[in-house]
Coordinates of C-alpha atoms and ligand atoms in Angstrom, one line a residue:
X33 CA 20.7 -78.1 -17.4
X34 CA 24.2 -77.0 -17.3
X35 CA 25.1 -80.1 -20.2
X36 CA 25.7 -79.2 -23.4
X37 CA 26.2 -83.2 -25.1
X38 CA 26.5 -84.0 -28.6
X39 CA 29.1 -83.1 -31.5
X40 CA 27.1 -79.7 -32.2
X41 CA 28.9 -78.3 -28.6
X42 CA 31.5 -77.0 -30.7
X43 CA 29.8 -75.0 -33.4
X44 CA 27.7 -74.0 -30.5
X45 CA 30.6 -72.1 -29.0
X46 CA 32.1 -70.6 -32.1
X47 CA 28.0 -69.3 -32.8
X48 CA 28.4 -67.8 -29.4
X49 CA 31.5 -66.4 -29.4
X50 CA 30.7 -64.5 -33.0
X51 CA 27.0 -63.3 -31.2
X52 CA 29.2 -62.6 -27.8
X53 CA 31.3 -60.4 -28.8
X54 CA 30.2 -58.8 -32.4
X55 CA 26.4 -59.5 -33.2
X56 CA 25.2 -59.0 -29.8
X57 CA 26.5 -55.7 -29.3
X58 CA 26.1 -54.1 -32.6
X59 CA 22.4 -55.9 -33.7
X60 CA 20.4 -57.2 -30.9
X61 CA 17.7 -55.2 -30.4
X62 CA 17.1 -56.1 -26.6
X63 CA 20.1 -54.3 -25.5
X64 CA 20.7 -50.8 -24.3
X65 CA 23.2 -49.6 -27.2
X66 CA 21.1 -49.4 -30.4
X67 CA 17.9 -48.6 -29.0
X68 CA 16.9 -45.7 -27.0
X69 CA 14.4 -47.6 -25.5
X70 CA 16.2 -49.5 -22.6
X71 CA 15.1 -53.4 -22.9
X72 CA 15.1 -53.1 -19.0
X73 CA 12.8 -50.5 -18.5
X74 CA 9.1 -51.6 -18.2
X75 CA 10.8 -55.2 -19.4
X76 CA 12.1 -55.8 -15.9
X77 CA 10.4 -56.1 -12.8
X78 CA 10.3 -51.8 -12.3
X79 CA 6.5 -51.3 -13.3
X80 CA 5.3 -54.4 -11.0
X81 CA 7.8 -53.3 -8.4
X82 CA 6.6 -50.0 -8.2
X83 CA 3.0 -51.3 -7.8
X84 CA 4.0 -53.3 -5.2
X85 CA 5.8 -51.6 -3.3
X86 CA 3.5 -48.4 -3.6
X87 CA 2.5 -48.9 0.4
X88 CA 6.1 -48.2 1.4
X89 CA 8.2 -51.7 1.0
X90 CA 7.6 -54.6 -0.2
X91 CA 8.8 -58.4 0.7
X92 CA 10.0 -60.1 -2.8
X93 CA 11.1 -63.4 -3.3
X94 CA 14.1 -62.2 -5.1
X95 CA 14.3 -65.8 -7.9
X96 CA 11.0 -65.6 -8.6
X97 CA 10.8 -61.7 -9.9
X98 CA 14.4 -62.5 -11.4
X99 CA 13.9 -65.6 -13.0
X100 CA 10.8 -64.1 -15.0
X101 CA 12.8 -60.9 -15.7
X102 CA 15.9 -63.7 -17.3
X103 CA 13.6 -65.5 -19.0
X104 CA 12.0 -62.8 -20.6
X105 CA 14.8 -61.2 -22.0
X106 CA 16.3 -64.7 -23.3
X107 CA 13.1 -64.8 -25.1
X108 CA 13.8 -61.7 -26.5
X109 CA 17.3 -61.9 -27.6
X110 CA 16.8 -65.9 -28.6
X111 CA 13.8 -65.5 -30.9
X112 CA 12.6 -61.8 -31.2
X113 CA 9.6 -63.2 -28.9
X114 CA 8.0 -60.6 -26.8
X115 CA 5.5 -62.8 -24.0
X116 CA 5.3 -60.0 -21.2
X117 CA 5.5 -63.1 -19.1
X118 CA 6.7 -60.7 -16.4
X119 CA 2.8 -59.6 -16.5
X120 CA 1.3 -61.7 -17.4
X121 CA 1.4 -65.9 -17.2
X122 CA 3.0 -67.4 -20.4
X123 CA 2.5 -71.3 -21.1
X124 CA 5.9 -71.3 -22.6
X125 CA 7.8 -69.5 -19.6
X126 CA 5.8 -71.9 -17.2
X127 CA 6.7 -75.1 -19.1
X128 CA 10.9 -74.0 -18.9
X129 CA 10.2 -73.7 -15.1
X130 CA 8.3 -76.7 -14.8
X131 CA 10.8 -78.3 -17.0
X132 CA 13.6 -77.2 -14.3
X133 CA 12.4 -78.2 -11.5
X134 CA 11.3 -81.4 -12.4
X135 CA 14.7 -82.1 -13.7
X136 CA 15.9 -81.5 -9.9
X137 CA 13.3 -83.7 -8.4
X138 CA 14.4 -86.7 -11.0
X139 CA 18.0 -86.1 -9.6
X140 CA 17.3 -87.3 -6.2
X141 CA 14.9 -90.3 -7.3
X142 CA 17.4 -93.1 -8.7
X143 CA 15.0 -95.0 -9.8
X144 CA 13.6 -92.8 -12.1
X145 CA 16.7 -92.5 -14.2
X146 CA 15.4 -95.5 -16.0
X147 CA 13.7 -93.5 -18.5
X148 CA 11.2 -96.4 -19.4
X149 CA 10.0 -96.3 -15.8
X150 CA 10.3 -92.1 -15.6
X151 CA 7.9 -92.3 -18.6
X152 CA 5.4 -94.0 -16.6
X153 CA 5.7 -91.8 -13.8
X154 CA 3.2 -88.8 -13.3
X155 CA 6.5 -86.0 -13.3
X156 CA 7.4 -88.0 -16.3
X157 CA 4.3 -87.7 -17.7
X158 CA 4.1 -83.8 -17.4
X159 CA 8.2 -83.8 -18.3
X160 CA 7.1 -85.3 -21.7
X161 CA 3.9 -82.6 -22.1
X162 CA 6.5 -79.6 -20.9
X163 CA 8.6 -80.5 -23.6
X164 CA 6.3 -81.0 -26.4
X165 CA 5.2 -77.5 -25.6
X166 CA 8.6 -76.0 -25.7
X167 CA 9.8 -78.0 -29.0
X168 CA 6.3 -76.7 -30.1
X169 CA 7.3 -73.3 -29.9
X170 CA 10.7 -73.5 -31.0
X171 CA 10.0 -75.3 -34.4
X172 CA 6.8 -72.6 -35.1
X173 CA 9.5 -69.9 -34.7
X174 CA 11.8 -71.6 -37.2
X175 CA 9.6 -72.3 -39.5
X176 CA 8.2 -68.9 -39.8
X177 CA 12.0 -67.5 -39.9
X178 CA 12.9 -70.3 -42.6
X179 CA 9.9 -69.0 -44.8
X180 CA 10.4 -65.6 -44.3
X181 CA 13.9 -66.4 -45.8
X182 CA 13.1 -68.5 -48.3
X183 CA 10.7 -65.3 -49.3
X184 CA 13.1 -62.6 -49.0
X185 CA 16.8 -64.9 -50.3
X186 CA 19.8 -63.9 -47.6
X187 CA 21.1 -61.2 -48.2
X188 CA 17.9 -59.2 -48.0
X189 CA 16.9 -60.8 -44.8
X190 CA 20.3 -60.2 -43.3
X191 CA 19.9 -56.3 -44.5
X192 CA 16.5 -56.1 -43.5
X193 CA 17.5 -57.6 -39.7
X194 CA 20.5 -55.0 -39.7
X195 CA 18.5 -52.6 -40.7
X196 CA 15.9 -53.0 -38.1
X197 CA 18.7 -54.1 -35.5
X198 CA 16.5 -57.2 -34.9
X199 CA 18.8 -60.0 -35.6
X200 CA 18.6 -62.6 -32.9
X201 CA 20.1 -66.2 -32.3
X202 CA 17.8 -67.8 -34.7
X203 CA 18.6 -65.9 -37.5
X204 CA 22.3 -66.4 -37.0
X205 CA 22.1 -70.5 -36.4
X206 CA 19.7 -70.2 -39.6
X207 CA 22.2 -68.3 -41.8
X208 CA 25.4 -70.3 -40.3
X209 CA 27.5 -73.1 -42.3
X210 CA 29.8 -75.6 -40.6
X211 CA 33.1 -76.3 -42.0
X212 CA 31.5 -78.3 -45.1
X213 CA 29.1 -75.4 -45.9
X214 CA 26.9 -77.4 -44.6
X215 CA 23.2 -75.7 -42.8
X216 CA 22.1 -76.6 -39.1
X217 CA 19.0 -79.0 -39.7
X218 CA 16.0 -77.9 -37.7
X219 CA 16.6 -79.8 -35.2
X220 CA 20.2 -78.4 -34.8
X221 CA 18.8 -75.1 -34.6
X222 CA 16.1 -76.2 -31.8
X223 CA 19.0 -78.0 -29.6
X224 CA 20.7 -74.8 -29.7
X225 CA 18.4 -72.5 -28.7
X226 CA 16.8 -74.4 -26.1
X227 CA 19.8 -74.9 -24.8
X228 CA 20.7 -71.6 -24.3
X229 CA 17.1 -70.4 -22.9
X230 CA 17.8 -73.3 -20.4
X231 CA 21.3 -72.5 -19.3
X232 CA 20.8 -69.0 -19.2
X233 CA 17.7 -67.6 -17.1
X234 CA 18.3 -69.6 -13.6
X235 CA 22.1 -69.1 -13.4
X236 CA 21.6 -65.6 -13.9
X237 CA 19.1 -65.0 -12.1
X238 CA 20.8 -66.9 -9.0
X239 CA 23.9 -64.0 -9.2
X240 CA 21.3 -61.5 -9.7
X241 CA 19.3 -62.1 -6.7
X242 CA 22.7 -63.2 -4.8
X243 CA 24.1 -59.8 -5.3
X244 CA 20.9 -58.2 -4.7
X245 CA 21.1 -59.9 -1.1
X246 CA 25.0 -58.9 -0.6
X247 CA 24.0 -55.4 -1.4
X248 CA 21.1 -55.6 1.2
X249 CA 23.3 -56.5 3.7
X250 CA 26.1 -54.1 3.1
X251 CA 24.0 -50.5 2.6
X252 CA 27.4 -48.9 2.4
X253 CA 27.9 -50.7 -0.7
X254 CA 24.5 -50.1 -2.4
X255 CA 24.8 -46.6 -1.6
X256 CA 28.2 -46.7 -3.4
X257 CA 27.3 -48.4 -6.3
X258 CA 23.5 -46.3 -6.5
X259 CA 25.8 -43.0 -7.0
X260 CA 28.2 -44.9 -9.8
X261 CA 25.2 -45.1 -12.0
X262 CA 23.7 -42.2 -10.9
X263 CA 27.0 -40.6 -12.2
X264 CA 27.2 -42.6 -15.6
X265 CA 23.8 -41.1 -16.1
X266 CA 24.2 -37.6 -14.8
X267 CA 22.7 -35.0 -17.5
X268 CA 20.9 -37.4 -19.7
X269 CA 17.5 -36.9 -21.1
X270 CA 16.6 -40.9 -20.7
X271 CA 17.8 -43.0 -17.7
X272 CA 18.9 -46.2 -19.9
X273 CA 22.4 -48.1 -19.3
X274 CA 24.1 -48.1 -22.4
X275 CA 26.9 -50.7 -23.7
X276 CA 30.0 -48.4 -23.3
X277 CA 28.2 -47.4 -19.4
X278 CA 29.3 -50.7 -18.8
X279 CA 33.0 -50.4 -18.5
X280 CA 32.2 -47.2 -16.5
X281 CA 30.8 -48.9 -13.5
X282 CA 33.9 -50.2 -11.6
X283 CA 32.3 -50.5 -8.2
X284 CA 29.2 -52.7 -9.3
X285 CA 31.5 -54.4 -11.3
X286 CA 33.4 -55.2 -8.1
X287 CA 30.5 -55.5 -6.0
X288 CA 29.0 -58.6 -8.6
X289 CA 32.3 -59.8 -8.6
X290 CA 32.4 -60.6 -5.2
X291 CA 29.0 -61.7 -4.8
X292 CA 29.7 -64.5 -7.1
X293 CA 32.3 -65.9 -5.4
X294 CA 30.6 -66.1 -2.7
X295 CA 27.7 -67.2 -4.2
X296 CA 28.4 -68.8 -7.2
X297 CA 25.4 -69.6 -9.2
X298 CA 27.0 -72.9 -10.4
X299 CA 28.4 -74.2 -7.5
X300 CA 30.2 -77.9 -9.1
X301 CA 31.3 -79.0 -12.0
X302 CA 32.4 -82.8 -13.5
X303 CA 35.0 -83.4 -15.3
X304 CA 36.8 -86.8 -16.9
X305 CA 40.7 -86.7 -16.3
X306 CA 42.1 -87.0 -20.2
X307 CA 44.9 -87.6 -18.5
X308 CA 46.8 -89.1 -14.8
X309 CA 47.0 -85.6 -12.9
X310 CA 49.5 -85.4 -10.7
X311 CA 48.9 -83.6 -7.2
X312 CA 51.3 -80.9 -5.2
X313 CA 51.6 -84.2 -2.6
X314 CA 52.4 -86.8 -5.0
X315 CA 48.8 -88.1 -5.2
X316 CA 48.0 -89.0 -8.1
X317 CA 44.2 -88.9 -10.0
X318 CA 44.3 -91.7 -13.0
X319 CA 43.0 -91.1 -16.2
X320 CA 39.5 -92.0 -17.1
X321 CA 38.6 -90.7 -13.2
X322 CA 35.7 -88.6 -12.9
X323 CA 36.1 -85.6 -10.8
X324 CA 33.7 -83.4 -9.1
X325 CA 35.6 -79.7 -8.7
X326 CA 33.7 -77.6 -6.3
X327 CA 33.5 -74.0 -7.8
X328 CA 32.0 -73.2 -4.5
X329 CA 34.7 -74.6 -2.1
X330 CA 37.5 -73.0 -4.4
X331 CA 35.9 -69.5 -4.2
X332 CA 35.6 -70.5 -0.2
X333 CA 39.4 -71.7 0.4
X334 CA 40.6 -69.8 3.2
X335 CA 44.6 -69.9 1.8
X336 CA 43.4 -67.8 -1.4
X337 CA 40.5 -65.8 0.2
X338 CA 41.2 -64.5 3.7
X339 CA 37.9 -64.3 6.3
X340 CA 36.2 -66.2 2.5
X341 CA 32.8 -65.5 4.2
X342 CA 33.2 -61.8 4.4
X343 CA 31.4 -59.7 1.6
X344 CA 34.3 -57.5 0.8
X345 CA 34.1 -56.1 -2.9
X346 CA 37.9 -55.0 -2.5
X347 CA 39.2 -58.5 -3.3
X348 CA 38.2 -57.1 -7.0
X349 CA 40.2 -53.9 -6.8
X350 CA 42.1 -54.4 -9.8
X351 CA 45.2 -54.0 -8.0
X352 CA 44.2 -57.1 -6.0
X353 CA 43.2 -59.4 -8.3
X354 CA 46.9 -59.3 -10.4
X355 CA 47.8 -61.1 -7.1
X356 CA 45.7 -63.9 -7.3
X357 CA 45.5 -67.1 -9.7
X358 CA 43.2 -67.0 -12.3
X359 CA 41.6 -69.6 -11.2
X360 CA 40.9 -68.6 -7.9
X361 CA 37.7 -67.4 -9.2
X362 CA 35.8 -69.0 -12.1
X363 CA 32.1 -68.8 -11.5
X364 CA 31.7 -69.9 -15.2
X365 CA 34.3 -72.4 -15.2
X366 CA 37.5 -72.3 -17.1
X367 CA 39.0 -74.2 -20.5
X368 CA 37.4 -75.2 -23.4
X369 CA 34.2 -76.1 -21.8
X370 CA 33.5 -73.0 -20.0
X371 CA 30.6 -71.1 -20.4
X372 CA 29.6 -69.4 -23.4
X373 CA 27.4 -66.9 -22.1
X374 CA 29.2 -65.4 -19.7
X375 CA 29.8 -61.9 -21.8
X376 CA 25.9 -61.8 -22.2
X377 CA 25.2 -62.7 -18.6
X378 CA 27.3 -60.2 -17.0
X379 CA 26.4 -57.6 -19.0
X380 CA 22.6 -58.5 -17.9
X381 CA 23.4 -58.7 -14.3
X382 CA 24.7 -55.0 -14.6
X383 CA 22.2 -53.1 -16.4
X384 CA 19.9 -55.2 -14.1
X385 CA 21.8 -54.4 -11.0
X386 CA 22.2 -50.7 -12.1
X387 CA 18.8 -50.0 -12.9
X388 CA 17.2 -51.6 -10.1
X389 CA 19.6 -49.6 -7.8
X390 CA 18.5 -46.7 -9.6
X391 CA 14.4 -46.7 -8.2
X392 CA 14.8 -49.1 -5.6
X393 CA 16.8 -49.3 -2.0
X394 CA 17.1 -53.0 -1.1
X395 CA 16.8 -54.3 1.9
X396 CA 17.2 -57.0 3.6
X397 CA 14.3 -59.9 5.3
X398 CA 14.1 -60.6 9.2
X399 CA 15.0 -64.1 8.4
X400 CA 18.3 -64.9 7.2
X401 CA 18.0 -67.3 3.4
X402 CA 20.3 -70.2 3.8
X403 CA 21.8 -71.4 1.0
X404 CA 20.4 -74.9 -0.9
X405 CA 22.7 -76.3 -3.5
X406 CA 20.6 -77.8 -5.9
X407 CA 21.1 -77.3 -10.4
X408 CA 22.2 -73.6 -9.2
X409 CA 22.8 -72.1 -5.8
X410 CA 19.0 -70.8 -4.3
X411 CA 18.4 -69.9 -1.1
X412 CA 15.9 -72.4 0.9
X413 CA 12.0 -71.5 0.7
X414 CA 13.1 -68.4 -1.7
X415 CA 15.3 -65.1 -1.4
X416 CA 13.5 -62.9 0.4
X417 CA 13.8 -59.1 0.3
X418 CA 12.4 -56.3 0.9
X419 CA 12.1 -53.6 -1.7
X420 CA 11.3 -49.9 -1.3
X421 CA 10.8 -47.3 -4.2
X422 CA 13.6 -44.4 -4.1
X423 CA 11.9 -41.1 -4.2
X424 CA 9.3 -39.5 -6.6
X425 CA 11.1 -39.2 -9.7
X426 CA 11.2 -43.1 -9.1
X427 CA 7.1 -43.0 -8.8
Ligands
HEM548 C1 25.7 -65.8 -13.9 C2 25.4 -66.5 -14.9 C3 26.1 -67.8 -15.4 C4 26.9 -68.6 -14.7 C5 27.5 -68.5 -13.3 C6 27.3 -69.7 -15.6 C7 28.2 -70.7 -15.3 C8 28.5 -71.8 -16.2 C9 29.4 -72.8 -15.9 C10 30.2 -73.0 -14.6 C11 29.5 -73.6 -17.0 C12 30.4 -74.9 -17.2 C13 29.5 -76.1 -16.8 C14 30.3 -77.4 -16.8 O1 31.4 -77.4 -17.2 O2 29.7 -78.4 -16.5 C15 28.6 -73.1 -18.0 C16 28.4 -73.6 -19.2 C17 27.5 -73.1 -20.2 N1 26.8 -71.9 -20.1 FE1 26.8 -70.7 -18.5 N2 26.6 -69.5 -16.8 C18 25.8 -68.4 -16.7 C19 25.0 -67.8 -17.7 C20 24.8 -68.3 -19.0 C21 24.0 -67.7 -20.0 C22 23.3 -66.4 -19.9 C23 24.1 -68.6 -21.1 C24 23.4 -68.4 -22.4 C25 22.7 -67.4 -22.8 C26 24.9 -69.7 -20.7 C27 25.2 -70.7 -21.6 C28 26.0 -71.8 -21.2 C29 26.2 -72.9 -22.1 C30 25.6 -73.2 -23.5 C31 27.2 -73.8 -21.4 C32 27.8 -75.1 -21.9 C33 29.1 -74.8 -22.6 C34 29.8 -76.1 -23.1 O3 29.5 -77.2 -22.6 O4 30.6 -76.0 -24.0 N3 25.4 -69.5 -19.4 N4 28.0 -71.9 -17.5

């Protein structure tokens, strides 16, 4: 999932660049800024939390709560869709999840990567029904936007969406030119958007439930971070993160930091050598080789990170990090092909983080998770933690 292929990976990342850094913060609906109505609250797990957890605590597998909560609000920012799949089950949500996993399982069956012979194959078989159903959903969506512009012409839809603050990814692949002034075809529109809806709800929901385990571990920390947002918040009528809270949260910013390196959500990367690379020894890597770089053993290398298995949220102190290379850490890669949604995922990890810390003290399971490697970095049999609600106002 984490391949973008295809000639459209550039327009891709000038799309997301524009809705990283201008559209998403001024018009997406989803967010804290323009609304007063948090996106989080009663969007995210906190309702179904509360309920379970109303006997005292309660013993979450951490991806599974998370990865509904990501894919819900992709949903959301992506297509304007609300599905409550964090309520109740959605066919959609359940087909992306089916589509990931099987997509893991035909990794380890070589065989399979025949596709004529996958097609035969019973997970090929429900691979081919999981898609339909997502392509199905994804077309309905455009077609409904495309008529709804054809309707309205667009500059009145674009004023309208302003307006209403409900412009989403859609809407800008629909109103985008390339460099011939040239629209995306349907079917450019759908690559995108599934892409992103792919890309984006397991990574982050792998540092999400990462740092939620980190935090868990270290109290000190949580506690630390818990009074941050508490003081961000202090004298407001509504407890909702806003965008500008989000430079005002140092610690947690640290704290998520740190988790991610050591527990980066995507934990390898391939890359073709354009060119012979030479080593500090001599060695040389030809052009045209392959290589796998290990995001995970780089954020591990005991010569950059002192005692690399220690959670220490320090290493961020600013102070600290001018000492380090910049590419001691990259958790979303580096160069031209690194990720494109890194703005919008660390801005969801830290409302998430935040306002879970706000109701909740997180603790951690009786059995230690051990890490398993697989598309993203999951913990074996699930993350397991144990939630408790804070006090009353949290009831
Ligand atoms: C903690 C969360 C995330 C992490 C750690 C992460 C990490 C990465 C990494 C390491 C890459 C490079 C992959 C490679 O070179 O093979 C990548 C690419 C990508 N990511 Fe993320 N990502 C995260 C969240 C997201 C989100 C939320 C989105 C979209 C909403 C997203 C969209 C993409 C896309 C489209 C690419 C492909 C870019 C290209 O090939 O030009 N990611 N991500």
């Amino acid at each position: 999932a984490i391949l973008l292929v295809g000639a459209s990976w550039l327009l891709a990342r000038i799309l997301a660049r524009i809705y990283a850094y201008y559209k998403f913060r001024c018009h997406l609906r989803c967010f804290p800024q323009p609304l007063r109505e948090s996106w989080f609250w009663g969007h995210m797990h906190v309702a179904k939390w509360k309920h379970l957890a109303s006997e005292g605590s309660a013993r979450l597998d951490m991806f599974e709560h998370i990865s509904l909560m990501t894919l819900d609000s992709l949903q959301k920012c992506v297509f304007s869709f609300e599905s409550n799949c964090q309520e109740h089950p959605s066919d959609y949500i359940a087909a992306i999840l089916e589509l990931s996993s099987l997509v893991v399982r035909r990794q380890r069956q070589p065989l399979q990567y025949w596709d004529l012979l996958y097609r035969l194959t019973s997970a090929g078989q429900r691979f081919r029904r999981a898609c339909d159903l997502v392509h199905g959903f994804t077309d309905a969506v455009i077609r409904e936007r495309r008529c709804a512009l054809a309707r309205q012409g667009a500059h009145d839809f674009l004023e309208a969406k302003a307006k209403a603050k409900t412009l989403d990814f859609i809407d800008i692949l629909l109103l985008a030119k390339d460099k011939d002034a040239k629209e995306l075809s349907d079917e450019d529109i759908r690559a995108e958007a599934d892409t992103f809806m792919f890309e984006g709800h397991d990574t982050t929901a792998s540092g999400l439930s990462w740092v939620l385990y980190n935090l868990a571990k270290h109290p000190e920390y949580q506690e630390r971070c818990r009074q941050e947002v508490q003081e961000v918040l202090r004298g407001r009528e509504s407890e909702e993160v806003e965008w500008d809270d989000l430079a005002q949260l140092p610690f947690l910013t640290m704290c998520l930091k740190e988790s991610l390196r050591l527990h980066p959500p995507v934990v390898g990367i391939a890359r073709s050598c354009a060119q012979d690379v030479v080593l500090p020894d001599d060695r040389v890597i030809p052009k045209g080789a392959i290589c796998i770089i290990s995001i995970f053993g780089i954020h591990h290398n005991p010569s950059v990170w002192p005692d690399p298995e220690v959670y220490d949220p320090f290493r961020f102190d600013p102070e600290n990090s001018q000492k380090r290379s910049p590419l001691a850490f990259i958790p979303f890669s580096v160069g031209s092909r690194n990720c494109i949604g890194q703005t919008f995922a660390m801005a969801e990890m830290k409302v998430a983080l935040a306002m879970t810390l706000l109701r909740f003290r997180v603790l951690p399971d009786a059995a230690e998770p051990r890490r398993k490697p697989e598309l993203i970095l999951r913990a074996e049999g699930g993350l397991w933690l144990r939630v408790e609600p804070l006090s009353a106002r949290a009831q």
